[in-house]
Amino acid sequence: LQRETKGQFLIDHICNYYSLLEKDYFGIRYVDPEKQRHWLEPNKSIFKQMKSHPPYTMCFRVKFYPHEPLKIKEELTRYLLYLQIKRDIFHGRLLCSFSDAAYLGACIVQAELGDYDPDEHPENYISDFKIFPKQSQKLEKKIAEMHKNDFRGQNPAVAEFNLLLKAYSLETYGVDPHPCKDSMGTTTFLGFTAAGFVVFQGNKRIHLLKWCDVYKLKFEGKTFYVFGAQKEKKAVLSFHTSTPAACKHLWKCGVENQAFYKYAKSSQIKTMSSSKIFFKGSRFRYSGKVAKEVVEASSKIQREPPEVHRTSITQSRSSPSLNKQLIINMEPLQPLLPSPCEEEEVPLDEG
């Protein structure tokens, strides 16, 4: 890498390595020496974005979760999304009921072991798979039961696709939780999805502001503001982060997600300012394609699909990550959320 090499070069290099065409869902994330996460900006120099000295540790991962999984064109893209969701499950980010957790677990086991075989799969074979952060014997028994009875005949691509469809139906699909406190000092997690801006307390979603109802996002110091409308009334929600850097990262993520999911064309995207006065504060503009453009581009792909090289079973058990060469398991940065009764929900957790 040269000093002036921009982030887009590295993104393109990785996507070419994978032969990945539907690349706009993905990005590169890194953690600075202060343990603050950042997305690598494609139009800026890599060296200028890094606050540490080489070698750099970065993660290639899903940045914008597809809001229409059925419209993903290629199996390769679906497989990479499957690996990301499997990692989200492993870190407790996908909040779901006990029955949904068993279904997701059975999808993973079917995708990686194939059909149940009593000669090859001993009584406690599910315990070899570390699928969830808290995995009880009761849950493992249910996963084994579903794997034996409900998934026979599904090849890896079908089992992975079924996992995507189930994950997509869950409330926390695509939520990258940002820890903060609300105006009352209550621990809260903020996230951005295809539907809009979401707020969680404990494991319950308490707010969903659709993107069409979000007028402006801004921050000052450690305070993040969301200006929107709830039940036809204007509302301002404020949240407090641990550091100004965390607040700026939260704001950038919000600006990018709103642009990606809300607009019909990338030409409609405007430069956003963090302040009421445009020439003050931070300015930022999302520079990629929007979701509708990505889906349209996918529909026009006509090449012979590339071969999908799935990771071995031993790798997938030990490292529930996208690809060992391109993603590194970072230390969990999200605080632990309180855990409800397992029979009711498999909770959000560290990740």
Short mmCIF file of C-alpha atoms in Angstrom, two decimals:
data_model
loop_
_atom_site.label_atom_id
_atom_site.label_comp_id
_atom_site.label_asym_id
_atom_site.label_seq_id
_atom_site.Cartn_x
_atom_site.Cartn_y
_atom_site.Cartn_z
CA LEU A 1 0.00 0.00 0.00
CA GLN A 2 1.16 3.51 -0.84
CA ARG A 3 0.57 6.42 1.54
CA GLU A 4 -2.11 7.84 -0.75
CA THR A 5 -3.88 4.51 -1.41
CA LYS A 6 -7.58 5.02 -0.73
CA GLY A 7 -9.94 2.69 1.07
CA GLN A 8 -11.76 1.79 -2.14
CA PHE A 9 -8.62 0.10 -3.46
CA LEU A 10 -8.56 -2.33 -0.54
CA ILE A 11 -12.32 -3.00 -0.76
CA ASP A 12 -12.01 -3.74 -4.49
CA HIS A 13 -8.95 -5.92 -3.91
CA ILE A 14 -10.83 -8.12 -1.42
CA CYS A 15 -13.93 -8.34 -3.61
CA ASN A 16 -11.81 -9.32 -6.61
CA TYR A 17 -10.15 -11.98 -4.45
CA TYR A 18 -13.59 -13.42 -3.70
CA SER A 19 -14.89 -12.77 -7.24
CA LEU A 20 -17.68 -10.86 -5.46
CA LEU A 21 -19.88 -8.65 -7.65
CA GLU A 22 -22.63 -7.80 -5.15
CA LYS A 23 -20.05 -5.96 -3.07
CA ASP A 24 -22.03 -2.91 -1.98
CA TYR A 25 -23.43 -4.70 1.07
CA PHE A 26 -19.91 -5.11 2.48
CA GLY A 27 -17.32 -2.89 4.08
CA ILE A 28 -14.09 -2.92 6.05
CA ARG A 29 -14.10 -2.16 9.75
CA TYR A 30 -11.20 -1.54 12.09
CA VAL A 31 -10.65 -0.62 15.72
CA ASP A 32 -8.35 2.23 16.72
CA PRO A 33 -5.94 2.17 19.71
CA GLU A 34 -8.72 3.68 21.91
CA LYS A 35 -10.93 0.64 21.10
CA GLN A 36 -13.25 2.76 18.95
CA ARG A 37 -14.71 1.11 15.87
CA HIS A 38 -14.61 2.79 12.46
CA TRP A 39 -15.67 1.92 8.93
CA LEU A 40 -12.90 2.41 6.39
CA GLU A 41 -13.96 5.33 4.20
CA PRO A 42 -13.49 4.50 0.50
CA ASN A 43 -12.59 8.02 -0.65
CA LYS A 44 -9.93 8.72 1.98
CA SER A 45 -6.33 7.55 2.29
CA ILE A 46 -6.01 4.38 4.34
CA PHE A 47 -2.93 5.73 6.11
CA LYS A 48 -4.68 8.97 7.08
CA GLN A 49 -7.60 7.05 8.59
CA MET A 50 -5.42 4.81 10.75
CA LYS A 51 -4.27 6.07 14.13
CA SER A 52 -1.93 3.13 14.73
CA HIS A 53 1.19 1.87 13.02
CA PRO A 54 1.21 -1.01 10.50
CA PRO A 55 0.48 -3.85 10.32
CA TYR A 56 -3.21 -2.97 10.48
CA THR A 57 -5.96 -5.31 11.67
CA MET A 58 -9.20 -4.94 9.71
CA CYS A 59 -12.44 -6.90 9.29
CA PHE A 60 -14.18 -7.47 5.96
CA ARG A 61 -17.84 -7.87 6.90
CA VAL A 62 -21.44 -7.04 6.04
CA LYS A 63 -22.04 -3.31 6.43
CA PHE A 64 -25.58 -3.00 5.02
CA TYR A 65 -27.70 -6.09 5.58
CA PRO A 66 -29.76 -6.85 2.45
CA HIS A 67 -33.35 -5.78 3.02
CA GLU A 68 -34.56 -8.21 0.34
CA PRO A 69 -32.58 -11.48 0.69
CA LEU A 70 -34.71 -13.07 -2.03
CA LYS A 71 -33.25 -10.57 -4.50
CA ILE A 72 -29.61 -11.48 -3.83
CA LYS A 73 -28.56 -12.89 -7.18
CA GLU A 74 -25.51 -15.04 -6.43
CA GLU A 75 -24.92 -17.95 -4.08
CA LEU A 76 -21.51 -16.50 -3.17
CA THR A 77 -23.13 -13.35 -1.75
CA ARG A 78 -25.67 -15.42 0.16
CA TYR A 79 -22.89 -17.57 1.60
CA LEU A 80 -20.93 -14.54 2.86
CA LEU A 81 -24.10 -13.12 4.40
CA TYR A 82 -24.74 -16.53 6.00
CA LEU A 83 -21.26 -16.46 7.58
CA GLN A 84 -21.90 -12.97 8.92
CA ILE A 85 -25.25 -13.93 10.42
CA LYS A 86 -23.70 -17.07 11.91
CA ARG A 87 -21.16 -14.82 13.60
CA ASP A 88 -23.94 -12.48 14.78
CA ILE A 89 -25.72 -15.50 16.28
CA PHE A 90 -22.53 -16.67 17.99
CA HIS A 91 -22.12 -13.23 19.59
CA GLY A 92 -25.77 -13.08 20.67
CA ARG A 93 -26.81 -10.25 18.38
CA LEU A 94 -29.83 -11.98 16.90
CA LEU A 95 -32.61 -11.84 19.48
CA CYS A 96 -35.01 -14.73 18.97
CA SER A 97 -37.39 -17.16 20.64
CA PHE A 98 -36.32 -20.63 21.76
CA SER A 99 -38.01 -22.27 18.76
CA ASP A 100 -36.42 -19.81 16.31
CA ALA A 101 -33.02 -20.40 17.93
CA ALA A 102 -33.43 -24.14 17.44
CA TYR A 103 -34.39 -23.60 13.79
CA LEU A 104 -31.35 -21.38 13.16
CA GLY A 105 -29.10 -23.91 14.87
CA ALA A 106 -30.50 -26.75 12.79
CA CYS A 107 -29.90 -24.74 9.60
CA ILE A 108 -26.24 -24.32 10.55
CA VAL A 109 -25.78 -28.00 11.45
CA GLN A 110 -27.46 -29.13 8.21
CA ALA A 111 -25.37 -26.72 6.14
CA GLU A 112 -22.12 -27.97 7.66
CA LEU A 113 -22.78 -31.65 8.41
CA GLY A 114 -25.42 -32.57 5.86
CA ASP A 115 -28.12 -35.12 6.69
CA TYR A 116 -28.22 -36.74 10.10
CA ASP A 117 -26.44 -40.09 10.14
CA PRO A 118 -26.72 -42.20 13.33
CA ASP A 119 -23.43 -43.93 12.50
CA GLU A 120 -21.51 -40.65 12.34
CA HIS A 121 -23.41 -38.46 14.80
CA PRO A 122 -23.31 -39.63 18.43
CA GLU A 123 -25.92 -38.64 20.99
CA ASN A 124 -24.38 -35.28 21.96
CA TYR A 125 -23.01 -34.30 18.54
CA ILE A 126 -24.60 -30.84 18.66
CA SER A 127 -22.41 -29.88 21.63
CA ASP A 128 -19.43 -29.86 19.23
CA PHE A 129 -20.99 -26.79 17.62
CA LYS A 130 -20.67 -23.51 19.51
CA ILE A 131 -23.61 -21.79 17.84
CA PHE A 132 -24.91 -19.52 20.64
CA PRO A 133 -23.07 -17.71 23.45
CA LYS A 134 -25.27 -19.52 25.98
CA GLN A 135 -26.17 -22.97 24.71
CA SER A 136 -28.14 -25.24 27.04
CA GLN A 137 -28.61 -28.98 26.71
CA LYS A 138 -32.31 -28.36 26.15
CA LEU A 139 -31.56 -26.16 23.15
CA GLU A 140 -29.00 -28.65 21.77
CA LYS A 141 -31.56 -31.45 22.08
CA LYS A 142 -34.13 -29.42 20.14
CA ILE A 143 -31.58 -28.56 17.42
CA ALA A 144 -30.70 -32.26 17.05
CA GLU A 145 -34.38 -33.19 16.84
CA MET A 146 -35.03 -30.66 14.07
CA HIS A 147 -31.85 -31.62 12.22
CA LYS A 148 -32.88 -35.29 12.20
CA ASN A 149 -36.51 -34.79 11.22
CA ASP A 150 -36.96 -31.52 9.33
CA PHE A 151 -33.87 -30.82 7.24
CA ARG A 152 -33.07 -34.08 5.46
CA GLY A 153 -32.13 -33.60 1.82
CA GLN A 154 -31.20 -29.92 2.08
CA ASN A 155 -27.81 -29.14 0.53
CA PRO A 156 -25.63 -26.41 2.10
CA ALA A 157 -26.93 -23.65 -0.18
CA VAL A 158 -30.57 -24.43 0.68
CA ALA A 159 -29.92 -24.69 4.43
CA GLU A 160 -27.98 -21.40 4.36
CA PHE A 161 -30.78 -19.72 2.42
CA ASN A 162 -33.36 -20.93 4.95
CA LEU A 163 -31.26 -19.42 7.72
CA LEU A 164 -31.19 -16.08 5.87
CA LEU A 165 -34.97 -16.06 5.51
CA LYS A 166 -35.50 -16.80 9.20
CA ALA A 167 -32.89 -14.27 10.33
CA TYR A 168 -34.42 -11.62 8.09
CA SER A 169 -37.76 -12.02 9.88
CA LEU A 170 -36.26 -11.24 13.32
CA GLU A 171 -36.32 -7.82 14.98
CA THR A 172 -32.56 -7.50 15.41
CA TYR A 173 -31.57 -8.64 11.91
CA GLY A 174 -28.86 -6.25 10.77
CA VAL A 175 -28.66 -4.37 14.08
CA ASP A 176 -25.10 -3.35 14.99
CA PRO A 177 -25.79 -2.17 18.57
CA HIS A 178 -24.31 1.10 19.77
CA PRO A 179 -24.30 1.32 23.60
CA CYS A 180 -25.35 4.63 25.15
CA LYS A 181 -27.68 6.13 27.76
CA ASP A 182 -30.99 7.86 27.14
CA SER A 183 -32.04 11.21 28.63
CA MET A 184 -33.01 9.42 31.88
CA GLY A 185 -29.63 7.72 32.20
CA THR A 186 -30.95 4.26 31.27
CA THR A 187 -28.58 1.95 29.38
CA THR A 188 -29.81 1.77 25.80
CA PHE A 189 -28.67 0.29 22.51
CA LEU A 190 -29.18 2.13 19.23
CA GLY A 191 -29.15 0.57 15.79
CA PHE A 192 -29.95 1.19 12.15
CA THR A 193 -31.80 -1.24 9.90
CA ALA A 194 -33.55 -1.22 6.54
CA ALA A 195 -36.74 -0.26 8.38
CA GLY A 196 -35.26 2.71 10.22
CA PHE A 197 -33.69 3.86 13.48
CA VAL A 198 -34.24 1.44 16.38
CA VAL A 199 -33.79 1.71 20.15
CA PHE A 200 -33.47 -1.25 22.52
CA GLN A 201 -33.55 -1.36 26.30
CA GLY A 202 -32.66 -4.74 27.72
CA ASN A 203 -33.87 -7.07 25.00
CA LYS A 204 -36.97 -5.07 24.08
CA ARG A 205 -37.30 -2.68 21.17
CA ILE A 206 -38.85 0.50 22.53
CA HIS A 207 -38.59 2.74 19.45
CA LEU A 208 -38.69 2.32 15.69
CA LEU A 209 -38.52 5.49 13.63
CA LYS A 210 -38.96 4.70 9.95
CA TRP A 211 -36.45 6.41 7.69
CA CYS A 212 -39.17 8.47 6.06
CA ASP A 213 -39.95 9.91 9.52
CA VAL A 214 -36.33 10.76 10.39
CA TYR A 215 -35.64 14.38 9.41
CA LYS A 216 -32.12 14.89 10.72
CA LEU A 217 -29.33 13.22 12.66
CA LYS A 218 -26.75 15.31 14.48
CA PHE A 219 -24.32 15.19 17.37
CA GLU A 220 -22.59 17.59 19.74
CA GLY A 221 -19.75 16.25 21.85
CA LYS A 222 -21.04 13.03 23.40
CA THR A 223 -24.73 13.68 22.67
CA PHE A 224 -26.51 12.20 19.66
CA TYR A 225 -29.81 13.68 18.44
CA VAL A 226 -32.51 12.17 16.25
CA PHE A 227 -35.09 14.60 14.84
CA GLY A 228 -38.20 12.87 13.59
CA ALA A 229 -41.93 12.39 13.81
CA GLN A 230 -43.91 9.99 15.97
CA LYS A 231 -47.68 9.68 15.42
CA GLU A 232 -47.61 12.85 13.30
CA LYS A 233 -45.92 14.83 16.09
CA LYS A 234 -42.39 16.17 15.91
CA ALA A 235 -39.98 14.48 18.30
CA VAL A 236 -36.36 14.91 19.33
CA LEU A 237 -34.62 11.92 20.88
CA SER A 238 -31.26 12.43 22.60
CA PHE A 239 -28.71 9.86 23.72
CA HIS A 240 -25.36 10.08 25.45
CA THR A 241 -22.34 8.03 24.37
CA SER A 242 -19.19 7.24 26.33
CA THR A 243 -16.86 9.40 24.20
CA PRO A 244 -17.10 12.07 21.47
CA ALA A 245 -15.46 9.58 19.04
CA ALA A 246 -18.20 7.01 19.74
CA CYS A 247 -20.82 9.70 19.13
CA LYS A 248 -19.30 10.71 15.81
CA HIS A 249 -19.11 7.07 14.72
CA LEU A 250 -22.78 6.60 15.67
CA TRP A 251 -23.73 9.67 13.63
CA LYS A 252 -21.77 8.52 10.58
CA CYS A 253 -23.39 5.08 10.74
CA GLY A 254 -26.81 6.71 10.91
CA VAL A 255 -26.11 9.00 7.96
CA GLU A 256 -24.88 6.10 5.82
CA ASN A 257 -27.72 3.74 6.69
CA GLN A 258 -30.38 6.37 6.07
CA ALA A 259 -28.87 7.19 2.70
CA PHE A 260 -28.51 3.52 1.71
CA TYR A 261 -32.04 2.43 2.61
CA LYS A 262 -34.09 5.59 2.12
CA TYR A 263 -33.18 7.03 -1.26
CA ALA A 264 -34.05 5.73 -4.71
CA LYS A 265 -30.87 7.03 -6.35
CA SER A 266 -27.40 7.85 -5.05
CA SER A 267 -27.62 11.18 -6.88
CA GLN A 268 -30.24 12.26 -4.30
CA ILE A 269 -27.80 11.96 -1.40
CA LYS A 270 -26.65 15.24 0.13
CA THR A 271 -23.68 16.13 2.29
CA MET A 272 -24.79 16.12 5.92
CA SER A 273 -23.60 18.43 8.68
CA SER A 274 -23.47 17.49 12.36
CA SER A 275 -24.42 21.05 13.32
CA LYS A 276 -27.41 23.30 12.67
CA ILE A 277 -24.96 25.71 11.06
CA PHE A 278 -23.71 23.97 7.92
CA PHE A 279 -20.18 25.35 7.87
CA LYS A 280 -19.60 24.31 11.49
CA GLY A 281 -19.11 20.84 12.91
CA SER A 282 -18.43 17.69 10.93
CA ARG A 283 -19.54 17.17 7.34
CA PHE A 284 -20.06 13.76 5.85
CA ARG A 285 -21.60 12.21 2.74
CA TYR A 286 -22.31 8.58 1.93
CA SER A 287 -20.59 7.92 -1.40
CA GLY A 288 -21.79 4.45 -2.45
CA LYS A 289 -24.81 2.98 -4.20
CA VAL A 290 -28.20 2.86 -2.49
CA ALA A 291 -30.15 -0.34 -1.83
CA LYS A 292 -32.47 0.02 -4.83
CA GLU A 293 -29.51 0.50 -7.16
CA VAL A 294 -27.75 -2.54 -5.69
CA VAL A 295 -30.82 -4.75 -6.23
CA GLU A 296 -31.18 -3.44 -9.78
CA ALA A 297 -27.51 -4.12 -10.53
CA SER A 298 -27.86 -7.65 -9.10
CA SER A 299 -30.74 -8.41 -11.45
CA LYS A 300 -28.48 -7.66 -14.43
CA ILE A 301 -25.68 -10.06 -13.47
CA GLN A 302 -25.39 -12.63 -16.26
CA ARG A 303 -22.05 -14.37 -15.66
CA GLU A 304 -21.52 -18.01 -14.85
CA PRO A 305 -21.75 -18.11 -11.02
CA PRO A 306 -18.35 -18.51 -9.33
CA GLU A 307 -17.65 -21.65 -7.33
CA VAL A 308 -18.31 -21.22 -3.60
CA HIS A 309 -15.46 -22.51 -1.45
CA ARG A 310 -17.00 -23.24 1.93
CA THR A 311 -14.84 -23.39 5.05
CA SER A 312 -14.21 -26.81 6.59
CA ILE A 313 -16.24 -28.02 9.55
CA THR A 314 -13.31 -27.69 11.94
CA GLN A 315 -12.77 -24.07 10.92
CA SER A 316 -16.44 -23.20 11.20
CA ARG A 317 -16.65 -24.65 14.71
CA SER A 318 -13.62 -22.83 16.03
CA SER A 319 -14.10 -19.49 14.29
CA PRO A 320 -17.64 -18.42 13.41
CA SER A 321 -16.35 -15.64 11.17
CA LEU A 322 -16.59 -14.59 7.55
CA ASN A 323 -13.18 -15.79 6.37
CA LYS A 324 -10.04 -16.37 8.43
CA GLN A 325 -7.92 -14.62 5.83
CA LEU A 326 -10.08 -11.49 5.75
CA ILE A 327 -11.84 -11.22 9.10
CA ILE A 328 -10.27 -11.31 12.52
CA ASN A 329 -12.29 -11.85 15.70
CA MET A 330 -12.02 -8.57 17.59
CA GLU A 331 -12.39 -8.36 21.36
CA PRO A 332 -16.11 -7.86 22.11
CA LEU A 333 -16.85 -4.17 22.57
CA GLN A 334 -20.55 -4.36 23.40
CA PRO A 335 -21.59 -4.47 27.07
CA LEU A 336 -23.44 -7.54 28.24
CA LEU A 337 -27.21 -7.22 28.16
CA PRO A 338 -29.39 -8.73 30.89
CA SER A 339 -30.51 -12.25 30.02
CA PRO A 340 -34.16 -13.25 30.23
CA CYS A 341 -35.38 -16.82 30.67
CA GLU A 342 -33.95 -18.98 27.90
CA GLU A 343 -37.30 -20.56 27.11
CA GLU A 344 -38.60 -17.14 26.12
CA GLU A 345 -35.70 -15.59 24.27
CA VAL A 346 -32.11 -16.18 23.29
CA PRO A 347 -30.71 -12.77 24.27
CA LEU A 348 -28.50 -10.21 22.68
CA ASP A 349 -25.04 -10.62 24.16
CA GLU A 350 -21.45 -9.59 23.72
CA GLY A 351 -20.16 -9.04 20.22
#
